[in-house]
Short mmCIF file of C-alpha atoms in Angstrom, two decimals:
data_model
loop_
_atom_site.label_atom_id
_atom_site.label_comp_id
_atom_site.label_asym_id
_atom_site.label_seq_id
_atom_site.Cartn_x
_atom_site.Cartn_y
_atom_site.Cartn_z
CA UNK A 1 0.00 0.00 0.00
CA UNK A 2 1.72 3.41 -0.88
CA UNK A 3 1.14 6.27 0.98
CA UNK A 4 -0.48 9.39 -0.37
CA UNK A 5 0.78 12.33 -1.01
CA UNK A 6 0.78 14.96 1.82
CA UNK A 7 -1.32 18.05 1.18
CA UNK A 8 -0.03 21.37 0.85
CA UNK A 9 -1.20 23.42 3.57
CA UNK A 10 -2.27 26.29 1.31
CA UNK A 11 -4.99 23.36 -0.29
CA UNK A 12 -6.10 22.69 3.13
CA UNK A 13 -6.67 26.40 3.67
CA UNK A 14 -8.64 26.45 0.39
CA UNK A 15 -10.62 23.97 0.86
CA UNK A 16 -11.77 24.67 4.29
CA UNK A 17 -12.56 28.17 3.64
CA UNK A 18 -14.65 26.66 0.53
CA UNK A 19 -16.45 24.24 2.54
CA UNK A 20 -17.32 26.78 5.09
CA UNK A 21 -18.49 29.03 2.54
CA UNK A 22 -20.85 26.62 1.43
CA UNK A 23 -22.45 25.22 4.81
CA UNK A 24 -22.65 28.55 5.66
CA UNK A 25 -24.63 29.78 2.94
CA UNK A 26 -26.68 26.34 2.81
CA UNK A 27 -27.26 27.07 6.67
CA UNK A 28 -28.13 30.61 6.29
CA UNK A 29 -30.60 29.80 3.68
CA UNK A 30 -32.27 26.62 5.66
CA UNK A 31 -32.08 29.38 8.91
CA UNK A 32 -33.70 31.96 7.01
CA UNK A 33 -36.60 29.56 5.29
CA UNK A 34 -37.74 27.53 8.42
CA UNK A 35 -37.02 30.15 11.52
CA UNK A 36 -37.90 33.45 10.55
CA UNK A 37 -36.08 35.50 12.14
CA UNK A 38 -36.48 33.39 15.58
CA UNK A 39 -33.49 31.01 15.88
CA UNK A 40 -29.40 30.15 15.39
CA UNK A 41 -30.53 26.36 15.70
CA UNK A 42 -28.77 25.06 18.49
CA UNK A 43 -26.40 28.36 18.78
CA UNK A 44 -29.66 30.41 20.01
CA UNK A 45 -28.86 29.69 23.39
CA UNK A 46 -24.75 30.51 23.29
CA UNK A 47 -25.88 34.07 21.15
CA UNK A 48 -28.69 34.76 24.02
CA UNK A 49 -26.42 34.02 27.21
CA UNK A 50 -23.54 35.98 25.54
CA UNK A 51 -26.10 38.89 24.67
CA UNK A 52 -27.47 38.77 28.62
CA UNK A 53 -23.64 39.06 29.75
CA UNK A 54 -22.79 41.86 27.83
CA UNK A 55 -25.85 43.60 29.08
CA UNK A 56 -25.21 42.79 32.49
CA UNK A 57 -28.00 40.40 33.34
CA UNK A 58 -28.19 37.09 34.14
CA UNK A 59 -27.54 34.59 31.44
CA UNK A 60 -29.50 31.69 33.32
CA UNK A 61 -32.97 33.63 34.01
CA UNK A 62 -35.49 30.49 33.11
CA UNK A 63 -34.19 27.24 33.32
CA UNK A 64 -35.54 24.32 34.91
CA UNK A 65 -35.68 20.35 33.87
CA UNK A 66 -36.41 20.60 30.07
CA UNK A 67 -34.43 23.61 29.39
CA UNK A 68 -30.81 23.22 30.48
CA UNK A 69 -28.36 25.79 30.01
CA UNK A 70 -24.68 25.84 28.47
CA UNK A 71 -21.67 26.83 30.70
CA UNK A 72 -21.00 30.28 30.57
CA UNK A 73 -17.88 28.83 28.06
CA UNK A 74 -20.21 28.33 25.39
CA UNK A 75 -21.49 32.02 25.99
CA UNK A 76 -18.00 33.13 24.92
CA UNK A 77 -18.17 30.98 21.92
CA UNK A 78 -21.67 33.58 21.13
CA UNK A 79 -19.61 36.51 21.74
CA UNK A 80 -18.48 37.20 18.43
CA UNK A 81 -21.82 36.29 16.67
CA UNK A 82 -24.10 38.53 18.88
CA UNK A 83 -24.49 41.58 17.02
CA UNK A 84 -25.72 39.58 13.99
CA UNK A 85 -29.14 38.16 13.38
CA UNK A 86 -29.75 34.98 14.46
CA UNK A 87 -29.97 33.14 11.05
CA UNK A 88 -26.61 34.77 10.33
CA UNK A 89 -25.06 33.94 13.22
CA UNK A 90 -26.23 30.61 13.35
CA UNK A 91 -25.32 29.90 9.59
CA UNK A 92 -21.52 31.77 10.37
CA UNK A 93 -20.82 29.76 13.30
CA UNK A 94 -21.70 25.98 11.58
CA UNK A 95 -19.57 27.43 8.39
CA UNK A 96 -16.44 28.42 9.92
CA UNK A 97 -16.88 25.41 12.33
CA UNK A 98 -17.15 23.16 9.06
CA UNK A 99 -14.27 24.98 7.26
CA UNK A 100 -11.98 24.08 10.66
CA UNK A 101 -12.93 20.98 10.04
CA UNK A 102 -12.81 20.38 6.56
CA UNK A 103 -9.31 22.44 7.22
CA UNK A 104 -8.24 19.50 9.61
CA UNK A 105 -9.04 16.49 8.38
CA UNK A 106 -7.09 16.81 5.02
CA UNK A 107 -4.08 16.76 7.49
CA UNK A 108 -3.56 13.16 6.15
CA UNK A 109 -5.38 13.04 2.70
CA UNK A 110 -8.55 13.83 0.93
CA UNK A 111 -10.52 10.64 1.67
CA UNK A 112 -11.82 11.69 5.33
CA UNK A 113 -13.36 14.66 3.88
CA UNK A 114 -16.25 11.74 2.87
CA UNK A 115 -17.80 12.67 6.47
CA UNK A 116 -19.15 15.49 4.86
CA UNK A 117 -21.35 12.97 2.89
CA UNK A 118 -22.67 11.26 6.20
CA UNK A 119 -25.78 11.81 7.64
CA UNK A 120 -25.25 12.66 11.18
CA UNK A 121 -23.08 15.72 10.09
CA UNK A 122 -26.01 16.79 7.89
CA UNK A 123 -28.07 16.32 10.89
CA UNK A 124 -25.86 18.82 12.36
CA UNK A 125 -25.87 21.11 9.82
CA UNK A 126 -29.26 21.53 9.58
CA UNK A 127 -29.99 21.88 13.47
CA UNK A 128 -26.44 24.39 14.13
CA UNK A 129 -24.99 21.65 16.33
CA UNK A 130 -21.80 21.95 18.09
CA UNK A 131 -20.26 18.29 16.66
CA UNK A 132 -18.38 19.64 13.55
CA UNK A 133 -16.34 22.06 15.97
CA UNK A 134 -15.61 19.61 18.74
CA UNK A 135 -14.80 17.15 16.01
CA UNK A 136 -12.63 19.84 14.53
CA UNK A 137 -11.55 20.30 18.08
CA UNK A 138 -10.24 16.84 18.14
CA UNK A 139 -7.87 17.38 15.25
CA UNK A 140 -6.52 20.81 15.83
CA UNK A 141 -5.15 21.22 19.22
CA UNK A 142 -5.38 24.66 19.24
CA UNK A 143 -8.99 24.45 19.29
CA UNK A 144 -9.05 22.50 22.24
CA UNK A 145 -10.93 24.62 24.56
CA UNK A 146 -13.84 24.14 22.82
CA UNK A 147 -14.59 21.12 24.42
CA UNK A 148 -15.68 23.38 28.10
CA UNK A 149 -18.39 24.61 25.77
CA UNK A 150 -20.00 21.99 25.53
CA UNK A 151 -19.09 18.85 27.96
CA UNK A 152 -21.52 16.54 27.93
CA UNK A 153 -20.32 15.73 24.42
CA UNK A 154 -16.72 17.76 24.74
CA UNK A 155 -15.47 15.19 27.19
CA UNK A 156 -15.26 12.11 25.22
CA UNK A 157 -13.23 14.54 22.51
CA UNK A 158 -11.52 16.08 25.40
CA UNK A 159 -10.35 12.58 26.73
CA UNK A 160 -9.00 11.82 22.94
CA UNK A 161 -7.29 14.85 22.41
CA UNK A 162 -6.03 15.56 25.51
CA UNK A 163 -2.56 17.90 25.77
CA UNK A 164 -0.71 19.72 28.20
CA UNK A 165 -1.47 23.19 25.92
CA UNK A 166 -4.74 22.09 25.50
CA UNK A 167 -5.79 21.21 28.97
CA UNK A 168 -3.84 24.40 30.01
CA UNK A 169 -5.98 26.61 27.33
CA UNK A 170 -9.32 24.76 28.63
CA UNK A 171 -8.72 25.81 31.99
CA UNK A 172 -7.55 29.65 31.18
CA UNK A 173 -11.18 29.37 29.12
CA UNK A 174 -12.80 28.64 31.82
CA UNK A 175 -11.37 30.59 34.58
CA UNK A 176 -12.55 33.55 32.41
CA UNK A 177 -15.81 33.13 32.64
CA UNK A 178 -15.65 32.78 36.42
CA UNK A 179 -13.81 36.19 36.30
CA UNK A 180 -16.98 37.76 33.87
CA UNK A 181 -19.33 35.94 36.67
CA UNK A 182 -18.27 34.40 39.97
CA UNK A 183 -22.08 34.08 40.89
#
């Protein structure tokens, strides 16, 4: 069995910034046709606990048994994103979370990018999930803290991908948002 040929990093680059491009503008429009104006997807509730800490109120006012809320980590995650719409932000966070990941899994050839062609990350497409950053999370240690914004499925990538700089970053991450709110 030979062994492929690496890829240029400037090809990676490409062709994560094309696939973002794409599920971006493939979320936007699915965001824009089914929510009217009313939702991110799953990325509502990062945008609207970001929005409440900037405006100095509490980013947990409502939450009991069926609505449980994301650490204040994945409210830093919404930062960025909060002056948008919510369709746009939504559809800009599952694109540039795609294009990380389309970015790092061409690290060893072109035949992983076939999870693009799976279900489940279509399922997570279409509903702004968090998956196709923690995956992307898994592959490019930088990214690492990513996994305190959501840990009930950021542990088991956490646990796979663990690093000194990584753990290190995680816990900086967090520490943060006990500075922004020790309550």
């Amino acid at each position: 069995m030979t062994k492929a040929a690496p890829i240029r990093f400037r090809d990676r680059v490409v062709c994560g910034i094309l696939i973002g491009v794409f599920i971006a503008t493939f979320g936007w429009r699915g965001l824009a046709a089914t929510h009217k104006g009313e939702g991110a997807g799953d990325f509502i509730w990062a945008i609207q606990e970001a929005r409440a800490m900037l405006h100095g109120q509490n980013p947990y006012p409502k939450y009991g048994f069926e609505a449980v809320p994301y650490p204040l980590t994945a409210a830093l995650f919404g930062l960025p994103f909060c002056w948008l719409p919510p369709e746009i932000a939504g559809a800009l966070f599952i694109g540039i979370s795609c294009g990380l990941l389309g970015f790092a899994l061409t690290r060893q050839g072109w035949n992983r990018l076939m999870v693009f062609a799976s279900y489940p990350f279509w399922s997570a497409v279409v509903s702004i999930q968090w998956a196709p950053l923690l995956m992307a999370a898994a592959l490019l240690p930088w990214l690492y803290p990513a996994v305190t914004a959501k840990p009930n499925i950021g542990l088991p990538v956490a646990l796979k991908a663990i690093n000194r700089k990584g753990v290190l970053a995680a816990v900086v991450f967090t520490l943060i948002t006990l500075a922004i709110r020790p309550d």
